[in-house]
Amino acid sequence: MRFIFFDLETSGLDRTYDLPLSIAAIATDEHLCEIDRISIRVRCEPHVIPDPAAVLVTGIDPTEIYSGKLPALPDAIKLFLDFAARYSPAIFAGYNSIGYDEHLLRQSLYQSLRPPYLTTTGGNRRLDILHVVRTLAAIYVGDVLAIPVGDGGQRFDLPSVCQANSIPHQAHDAMSDVEATLAIARVVYRDAADIWRRAIDMTDRKTLRAVPKTVIYGVAERRDGQVTLIFRTILAPHPDKRDCYITIETPTEPDVDQPPVTASQDEIFAWLEARPERVSILNLKRGNVLMPMTGFHEMARRYPPPPIVATATRMREARSFVQACVAFALAHEKALPVDAGGQVEPRIYEAFFASADVATLAELHAEPPSERAQFLDLLIDDRLREILVRHLAQEAPWSIPQDLVAGYQGWLLDRVAARQERPWRTAHAAIAQIESMIGAGEATHEQIRTLMIYRDMLITKIAEVQRLENNM
């Protein structure tokens, strides 16, 4: 199966409201030999205010952020989709991609009126090389890749791993990030083939469906700044979330801190309260590399399976213990943050697009912007209608009723120029951040110059959106 290694450099770190400023990808064959590559710079959407820190680290010229010479997000996404289509089905791979880049890519597809689940539909799969590196470090303990240590323990960020292994890398450059990620993948493919094969197996839905049938897995987890292999026993499915399971850490020493499987509910809860890290919720969609107890020589050498499996079996068969662990996990489960902004972006995971809407969007994209207003009444999903109004108000305002244009202008004014705190980054918030960064006295003269240019540009942008609102 082919691979598409990809990376996004974005307007900030907010997975809901920030968007890409550049997209890069390299397609390879199954042996990780390069076939093709693409690099796209993206014009920032008019309602998005880039984080001043992102402007500095990406090295972007502030005067080019909204440049008409760059493709708008929907056009850049089409270029990326055309590239991906040439090599799909494929495994989409990145570094911390499932934790970050995937969300931004999905948000970009969504806001471009494209189905957002590119990497998990149409026979495509996804792989996070960060999870592979952590698994490698936990099992081979530095024998394949050097893992640097800094304040707080081991460092797995891409620049640090590259530096420790003499892999060329220019941080915060999308294509350089892709090249570095591919270089790391090639090391694992060459020198830790068992880990690589297992990681690829874990991208297959058949493998994921088989996970609950196996008693115990080893998974890389961070403890006291060090990534180590933790054996987890799958106790029960999550009662409300598909592909999620309640698990408990399984001791590797038969006589050390054994779980009180025959104790009362109160005693089990007290035992868990003193060891909250023991119970966790495993989400199979997050790309962790789960290592089975058998079939991997290095694991079997370090952790003889029989006593560990016996402990796991004893825990799974103790019904009262399992019930207590499930209740404890649910009681300590983190609630998803609630967005109070009333915006369409946080609603991305509310529902899949209806098949009728997918067909309508395909017709829409075949038409020029001036002819797309006709599709407003055809779309079932109110999220898609709202996004389409944004597009039309920017590209063909004469084609829609003026009350929709006026509504868009008021919305844009709030997104850009609101003085009150908002869930997204406003221009006023960015200006305050710039002044704080300059006042801290740590920026270089060149950085101060860049920040001042960006500040002046934001002041101009506020005036522009206010003028648009006043002219309505």
Coordinates of C-alpha atoms in Angstrom, one line a residue:
M1 CA 0.0 0.0 0.0
R2 CA 1.3 3.5 -0.8
F3 CA 1.9 6.2 1.8
I4 CA 1.2 9.9 1.7
F5 CA 3.4 11.7 4.3
F6 CA 1.9 15.1 5.0
D7 CA 2.3 18.2 7.3
L8 CA 0.4 21.5 7.8
E9 CA 1.9 24.7 9.0
T10 CA -1.0 26.7 10.6
S11 CA -2.1 30.0 11.8
G12 CA -1.9 28.8 15.4
L13 CA -2.4 25.8 17.6
D14 CA -6.2 26.0 18.0
R15 CA -7.5 22.9 16.4
T16 CA -11.0 24.4 16.0
Y17 CA -10.4 28.0 14.8
D18 CA -6.9 28.0 13.2
L19 CA -6.3 26.9 9.6
P20 CA -3.3 26.0 7.3
L21 CA -0.9 28.5 5.9
S22 CA 1.0 25.8 4.0
I23 CA 0.4 22.2 3.1
A24 CA 3.1 19.7 2.0
A25 CA 3.1 16.0 1.2
I26 CA 5.3 13.3 -0.2
A27 CA 3.8 10.1 -1.8
T28 CA 5.8 6.9 -1.5
D29 CA 5.5 3.3 -2.4
E30 CA 5.2 0.6 0.2
H31 CA 9.0 0.5 0.6
L32 CA 9.0 4.3 1.4
C33 CA 10.6 5.2 -1.9
E34 CA 9.4 8.7 -3.0
I35 CA 7.0 8.8 -6.0
D36 CA 5.9 12.5 -6.0
R37 CA 5.6 15.6 -3.8
I38 CA 3.5 18.7 -3.5
S39 CA 4.0 22.0 -1.5
I40 CA 1.2 24.6 -1.3
R41 CA 1.2 28.0 0.4
V42 CA -2.3 29.0 1.4
R43 CA -3.9 32.5 1.7
C44 CA -5.2 33.0 5.2
E45 CA -9.0 33.1 5.3
P46 CA -10.4 36.6 6.0
H47 CA -12.0 35.6 9.3
V48 CA -8.8 34.0 10.7
I49 CA -6.2 36.0 12.6
P50 CA -2.9 34.2 12.8
D51 CA -1.1 33.9 16.1
P52 CA 1.8 36.3 16.2
A53 CA 4.0 33.5 17.5
A54 CA 3.1 31.4 14.4
V55 CA 4.0 34.4 12.2
L56 CA 7.5 34.4 13.8
V57 CA 8.2 30.6 13.9
T58 CA 7.0 30.0 10.3
G59 CA 8.9 32.9 8.9
I60 CA 6.0 34.1 6.9
D61 CA 6.0 37.7 5.6
P62 CA 3.1 39.4 7.4
T63 CA 2.3 41.3 4.2
E64 CA 1.6 38.0 2.4
I65 CA -0.7 36.4 4.9
Y66 CA -3.8 37.6 3.0
S67 CA -2.1 38.0 -0.4
G68 CA -4.4 37.5 -3.4
K69 CA -1.4 35.9 -5.1
L70 CA -1.8 32.8 -3.0
P71 CA -4.6 30.3 -3.4
A72 CA -7.6 30.6 -1.1
L73 CA -8.1 27.6 1.2
P74 CA -10.8 25.9 -1.0
D75 CA -8.4 26.1 -4.0
A76 CA -5.4 24.8 -2.0
I77 CA -7.5 22.0 -0.6
K78 CA -8.5 21.0 -4.2
L79 CA -4.9 20.9 -5.2
F80 CA -4.1 18.6 -2.2
L81 CA -7.1 16.4 -2.9
D82 CA -6.1 16.0 -6.6
F83 CA -2.6 15.0 -5.4
A84 CA -4.0 12.5 -2.9
A85 CA -6.4 11.0 -5.4
R86 CA -3.5 10.1 -7.7
Y87 CA -2.0 7.8 -5.0
S88 CA -5.0 6.6 -3.0
P89 CA -6.0 4.4 -1.4
A90 CA -3.0 5.2 0.8
I91 CA -1.8 5.4 4.4
F92 CA -1.7 9.0 5.4
A93 CA 1.2 9.5 7.8
G94 CA 2.5 12.4 9.8
Y95 CA 4.3 13.3 13.0
N96 CA 1.7 13.9 15.8
S97 CA -0.7 14.0 12.9
I98 CA -3.6 12.2 14.6
G99 CA -3.3 14.6 17.6
Y100 CA -3.0 17.8 15.6
D101 CA -2.6 17.9 11.8
E102 CA -5.6 15.6 11.2
H103 CA -7.9 17.9 13.0
L104 CA -6.7 20.9 11.0
L105 CA -7.0 19.0 7.8
R106 CA -10.5 17.9 8.6
Q107 CA -11.5 21.4 9.5
S108 CA -10.0 22.7 6.2
L109 CA -11.9 20.1 4.2
Y110 CA -15.1 20.9 6.1
Q111 CA -14.7 24.7 5.6
S112 CA -14.0 24.0 1.9
L113 CA -17.3 22.1 1.6
R114 CA -15.5 18.8 1.2
P115 CA -16.2 15.6 3.2
P116 CA -13.7 15.9 6.1
Y117 CA -12.8 12.2 6.6
L118 CA -10.2 11.9 3.8
T119 CA -7.7 9.8 5.7
T120 CA -10.2 7.2 7.0
T121 CA -12.5 6.7 4.0
G122 CA -12.2 5.4 0.4
G123 CA -9.8 2.7 1.6
N124 CA -7.4 5.2 3.1
R125 CA -5.8 4.7 6.5
R126 CA -3.8 6.8 8.9
L127 CA -0.6 6.4 10.8
D128 CA 1.1 8.6 13.4
I129 CA 4.8 8.3 13.3
L130 CA 5.1 9.9 16.8
H131 CA 3.2 6.8 18.2
V132 CA 5.6 4.5 16.3
V133 CA 8.7 6.3 17.7
R134 CA 7.3 6.1 21.3
T135 CA 6.7 2.4 20.9
L136 CA 10.1 1.9 19.5
A137 CA 11.7 3.8 22.4
A138 CA 9.7 1.7 25.0
I139 CA 10.7 -1.6 23.5
Y140 CA 14.2 -1.1 22.0
V141 CA 15.2 1.6 24.6
G142 CA 17.4 3.7 22.3
D143 CA 18.9 0.9 20.2
V144 CA 17.3 2.1 16.9
L145 CA 16.7 5.8 17.4
A146 CA 18.3 8.1 20.0
I147 CA 15.7 9.8 22.1
P148 CA 17.0 13.1 23.6
V149 CA 16.4 14.0 27.3
G150 CA 15.6 17.5 28.4
D151 CA 13.9 19.2 31.3
G152 CA 11.0 17.0 32.2
G153 CA 12.4 13.8 30.7
Q154 CA 12.5 12.3 27.2
R155 CA 11.7 14.6 24.3
F156 CA 9.7 13.3 21.3
D157 CA 9.1 16.6 19.4
L158 CA 10.2 16.3 15.8
P159 CA 13.1 18.9 16.0
S160 CA 14.6 17.2 19.0
V161 CA 14.4 13.7 17.6
C162 CA 15.9 14.9 14.3
Q163 CA 18.8 16.6 16.0
A164 CA 19.6 13.6 18.2
N165 CA 19.7 11.4 15.1
S166 CA 21.5 13.8 12.7
I167 CA 18.4 14.0 10.5
P168 CA 18.3 17.2 8.4
H169 CA 15.4 19.3 9.5
Q170 CA 14.2 22.9 9.3
A171 CA 11.6 23.4 12.0
H172 CA 8.2 24.8 11.1
D173 CA 8.6 24.3 7.4
A174 CA 5.9 22.0 6.1
M175 CA 8.0 20.2 3.5
S176 CA 11.0 19.9 5.8
D177 CA 8.7 18.4 8.5
V178 CA 7.5 15.9 5.9
E179 CA 11.0 14.9 4.8
A180 CA 12.1 14.5 8.4
T181 CA 9.1 12.3 9.2
L182 CA 9.8 10.2 6.2
A183 CA 13.4 9.8 7.2
I184 CA 12.4 8.6 10.7
A185 CA 9.9 6.2 9.2
R186 CA 12.7 4.8 7.0
V187 CA 14.9 4.1 10.0
V188 CA 12.1 2.2 11.7
Y189 CA 11.2 0.3 8.5
R190 CA 14.9 -0.7 8.1
D191 CA 16.0 -1.4 11.7
A192 CA 12.8 -2.3 13.6
A193 CA 10.7 -4.2 11.0
D194 CA 8.6 -5.9 13.7
I195 CA 7.5 -2.6 15.1
W196 CA 6.9 -1.2 11.6
R197 CA 4.7 -4.2 10.6
R198 CA 2.7 -4.0 13.7
A199 CA 2.2 -0.2 13.3
I200 CA 0.9 -0.8 9.7
D201 CA -1.3 -3.6 10.9
M202 CA -2.9 -1.2 13.5
T203 CA -4.1 1.0 10.6
D204 CA -6.2 -1.9 9.3
R205 CA -9.8 -2.0 10.6
K206 CA -9.7 -5.8 10.7
T207 CA -6.8 -5.6 13.2
L208 CA -8.7 -3.0 15.3
R209 CA -11.9 -5.1 15.3
A210 CA -9.8 -8.0 16.8
V211 CA -8.3 -5.9 19.6
P212 CA -11.1 -6.6 22.2
K213 CA -10.7 -10.3 21.6
T214 CA -7.1 -10.3 23.0
V215 CA -6.7 -10.3 26.7
I216 CA -3.7 -7.9 27.0
Y217 CA -1.5 -5.5 25.1
G218 CA 1.7 -3.5 25.6
V219 CA 1.4 0.2 24.9
A220 CA 3.9 3.0 25.2
E221 CA 3.0 5.4 28.0
R222 CA 4.8 8.3 29.7
R223 CA 5.7 7.8 33.4
D224 CA 7.9 10.2 35.3
G225 CA 9.2 11.7 32.1
Q226 CA 10.2 8.3 30.6
V227 CA 8.2 6.4 28.0
T228 CA 7.9 2.8 29.1
L229 CA 5.9 -0.2 28.0
I230 CA 2.7 -0.6 30.0
F231 CA 0.7 -3.8 29.8
R232 CA -3.0 -3.1 29.7
T233 CA -5.9 -5.6 30.1
I234 CA -9.1 -4.7 28.3
L235 CA -11.9 -5.1 30.8
A236 CA -15.0 -3.9 29.0
P237 CA -16.3 -1.7 26.2
H238 CA -17.1 1.9 27.0
P239 CA -20.9 2.1 27.5
D240 CA -21.3 5.2 25.4
K241 CA -18.4 5.5 22.9
R242 CA -17.8 3.3 20.0
D243 CA -14.2 1.8 19.6
C244 CA -13.4 2.8 23.2
Y245 CA -12.6 0.4 26.0
I246 CA -11.9 0.5 29.8
T247 CA -8.5 -0.9 30.5
I248 CA -6.3 -1.5 33.6
E249 CA -2.6 -1.7 33.9
T250 CA -1.4 -5.2 34.5
P251 CA 1.6 -5.8 36.9
T252 CA 4.6 -7.5 35.3
E253 CA 5.8 -8.8 38.7
P254 CA 3.5 -11.5 40.2
D255 CA 4.0 -10.3 43.8
V256 CA 4.2 -6.5 43.4
D257 CA 1.1 -4.3 44.0
Q258 CA -1.4 -6.9 42.7
P259 CA -5.0 -5.6 42.1
P260 CA -7.5 -6.5 44.8
V261 CA -9.8 -8.5 42.6
T262 CA -11.7 -10.1 45.4
A263 CA -12.1 -6.9 47.6
S264 CA -15.3 -4.9 48.1
Q265 CA -16.3 -2.1 45.8
D266 CA -15.2 0.5 48.4
E267 CA -11.9 -1.2 48.8
I268 CA -11.3 -1.4 45.1
F269 CA -12.2 2.3 44.7
A270 CA -9.8 3.3 47.4
W271 CA -7.1 1.2 45.8
L272 CA -7.7 2.9 42.4
E273 CA -7.9 6.4 44.0
A274 CA -4.3 5.9 45.1
R275 CA -3.3 4.7 41.6
P276 CA -5.5 6.7 39.2
E277 CA -3.1 6.1 36.3
R278 CA -3.8 2.3 36.5
V279 CA -7.3 2.7 34.8
S280 CA -7.6 4.4 31.4
I281 CA -9.9 4.6 28.4
L282 CA -8.4 3.2 25.3
N283 CA -9.6 4.9 22.1
L284 CA -8.7 2.7 19.1
K285 CA -9.1 5.7 16.8
R286 CA -6.1 7.5 18.3
G287 CA -3.5 5.5 16.5
N288 CA -1.7 3.9 19.4
V289 CA 0.5 0.9 18.5
L290 CA -0.8 -1.9 20.6
M291 CA 1.7 -4.7 21.0
P292 CA 0.4 -8.2 21.7
M293 CA 2.2 -10.4 24.2
T294 CA 3.2 -13.0 21.6
G295 CA 5.1 -12.8 18.3
F296 CA 7.7 -10.2 19.4
H297 CA 11.0 -11.6 20.7
E298 CA 12.2 -8.5 22.5
M299 CA 9.0 -8.2 24.4
A300 CA 8.9 -11.9 25.3
R301 CA 12.5 -11.7 26.5
R302 CA 11.9 -8.8 28.8
Y303 CA 8.4 -9.7 29.9
P304 CA 7.7 -13.5 30.0
P305 CA 4.0 -13.7 29.1
P306 CA 2.6 -16.5 31.4
P307 CA 2.5 -14.7 34.8
I308 CA 1.3 -11.4 33.2
V309 CA -1.5 -13.1 31.2
A310 CA -2.6 -15.1 34.3
T311 CA -3.0 -11.8 36.2
A312 CA -4.9 -10.3 33.3
T313 CA -7.2 -13.3 33.1
R314 CA -7.9 -13.1 36.8
M315 CA -8.9 -9.4 36.6
R316 CA -11.2 -9.9 33.6
E317 CA -13.0 -12.8 35.3
A318 CA -13.7 -10.9 38.5
R319 CA -17.0 -9.3 37.7
S320 CA -17.2 -7.0 40.7
F321 CA -13.7 -5.8 40.1
V322 CA -14.5 -5.0 36.4
Q323 CA -17.6 -3.1 37.4
A324 CA -15.7 -1.0 39.9
C325 CA -13.0 -0.2 37.3
V326 CA -15.6 0.8 34.7
A327 CA -17.3 3.1 37.2
F328 CA -14.0 4.6 38.3
A329 CA -13.0 5.3 34.7
L330 CA -16.3 6.9 33.8
A331 CA -16.3 9.0 37.0
H332 CA -12.8 10.4 36.1
E333 CA -13.4 10.8 32.3
K334 CA -12.6 14.3 31.1
A335 CA -15.6 16.1 29.7
L336 CA -15.3 17.6 26.2
P337 CA -15.0 21.4 26.3
V338 CA -18.1 23.3 25.4
D339 CA -17.7 26.1 22.8
A340 CA -19.9 29.1 23.6
G341 CA -19.1 31.0 20.4
G342 CA -22.2 29.9 18.4
Q343 CA -19.9 29.2 15.4
V344 CA -20.0 26.4 12.8
E345 CA -16.4 25.3 13.3
P346 CA -17.0 23.4 16.6
R347 CA -19.9 21.5 15.0
I348 CA -17.6 19.6 12.6
Y349 CA -18.1 16.3 14.5
E350 CA -21.8 16.8 15.1
A351 CA -22.8 14.4 12.2
F352 CA -21.6 12.9 9.0
F353 CA -22.7 14.7 5.8
A354 CA -25.9 13.2 4.4
S355 CA -25.3 11.3 1.1
A356 CA -27.7 13.7 -0.7
D357 CA -25.5 16.6 0.5
V358 CA -22.3 14.9 -0.7
A359 CA -23.9 14.5 -4.1
T360 CA -25.0 18.2 -4.1
L361 CA -21.5 19.3 -3.1
A362 CA -20.0 17.4 -6.0
E363 CA -22.3 19.3 -8.4
L364 CA -21.5 22.6 -6.6
H365 CA -17.8 22.2 -7.1
A366 CA -18.3 21.7 -10.8
E367 CA -19.8 25.2 -11.1
P368 CA -18.0 28.5 -10.9
P369 CA -18.7 30.6 -7.7
S370 CA -21.1 32.9 -9.6
E371 CA -23.4 29.9 -10.2
R372 CA -23.3 28.3 -6.7
A373 CA -26.1 30.3 -5.0
Q374 CA -28.6 27.8 -6.5
F375 CA -27.3 25.1 -4.2
L376 CA -28.2 27.0 -1.0
D377 CA -31.8 25.6 -1.0
L378 CA -30.6 22.1 -2.0
L379 CA -28.3 21.5 1.0
I380 CA -29.9 19.7 3.9
D381 CA -27.2 20.3 6.5
D382 CA -27.5 23.8 8.0
R383 CA -23.7 23.7 8.7
L384 CA -23.0 23.4 5.0
R385 CA -25.4 26.2 4.1
E386 CA -23.7 28.5 6.6
I387 CA -20.3 27.8 5.1
L388 CA -21.6 28.2 1.6
V389 CA -23.0 31.7 2.5
R390 CA -19.5 32.6 3.7
H391 CA -18.0 31.5 0.4
L392 CA -20.6 33.3 -1.7
A393 CA -20.4 36.5 0.4
Q394 CA -16.7 36.6 -0.4
E395 CA -16.7 35.4 -4.0
A396 CA -20.1 36.4 -5.5
P397 CA -22.0 38.7 -3.1
W398 CA -24.3 39.8 -5.9
S399 CA -25.6 36.3 -6.3
I400 CA -27.3 36.1 -2.8
P401 CA -29.8 38.3 -1.0
Q402 CA -28.3 41.4 0.6
D403 CA -29.5 40.4 4.0
L404 CA -27.2 37.3 3.8
V405 CA -24.3 39.6 2.8
A406 CA -25.1 42.0 5.6
G407 CA -25.2 39.1 8.1
Y408 CA -21.8 37.9 6.8
Q409 CA -20.3 41.4 7.2
G410 CA -21.6 41.6 10.8
W411 CA -20.2 38.1 11.5
L412 CA -16.8 39.0 10.0
L413 CA -16.7 42.2 12.1
D414 CA -17.2 40.1 15.2
R415 CA -14.7 37.4 14.2
V416 CA -12.0 40.0 13.4
A417 CA -12.6 43.1 15.5
A418 CA -14.5 42.1 18.6
R419 CA -13.0 43.7 21.7
Q420 CA -14.6 41.2 24.1
E421 CA -12.9 37.9 24.7
R422 CA -13.9 35.2 22.2
P423 CA -13.2 31.5 21.8
W424 CA -11.2 32.4 18.7
R425 CA -8.3 34.8 18.3
T426 CA -9.4 38.4 17.3
A427 CA -7.2 41.1 15.9
H428 CA -7.3 43.0 19.2
A429 CA -6.2 39.9 21.1
A430 CA -3.4 39.4 18.6
I431 CA -2.3 43.1 18.9
A432 CA -2.2 42.7 22.7
Q433 CA -0.1 39.6 22.3
I434 CA 2.3 41.4 20.0
E435 CA 2.7 44.3 22.5
S436 CA 3.4 41.7 25.3
M437 CA 6.0 39.9 23.2
I438 CA 7.8 43.1 22.4
G439 CA 7.6 44.3 26.0
A440 CA 9.0 41.1 27.3
G441 CA 12.4 42.1 25.8
E442 CA 13.2 38.7 24.4
A443 CA 12.5 39.3 20.8
T444 CA 15.4 40.1 18.3
H445 CA 15.4 43.3 16.3
E446 CA 14.2 41.4 13.2
Q447 CA 11.4 39.7 15.2
I448 CA 10.3 43.1 16.6
R449 CA 10.3 44.5 13.1
T450 CA 8.1 41.6 11.9
L451 CA 5.8 41.9 14.8
M452 CA 5.4 45.7 14.2
I453 CA 4.6 45.1 10.5
Y454 CA 2.0 42.5 11.5
R455 CA 0.5 44.8 14.2
D456 CA 0.1 47.7 11.6
M457 CA -1.5 45.2 9.2
L458 CA -4.0 44.1 11.8
I459 CA -4.9 47.7 12.6
T460 CA -5.6 48.2 8.9
K461 CA -7.6 45.0 8.8
I462 CA -9.8 46.1 11.7
A463 CA -10.5 49.4 9.8
E464 CA -11.4 47.5 6.6
V465 CA -14.0 45.2 8.2
Q466 CA -15.5 48.2 10.1
R467 CA -15.8 50.1 6.8
L468 CA -17.5 47.1 5.2
E469 CA -20.0 46.9 8.0
N470 CA -20.7 50.7 7.8
N471 CA -21.2 50.6 4.1
M472 CA -24.0 48.0 4.3

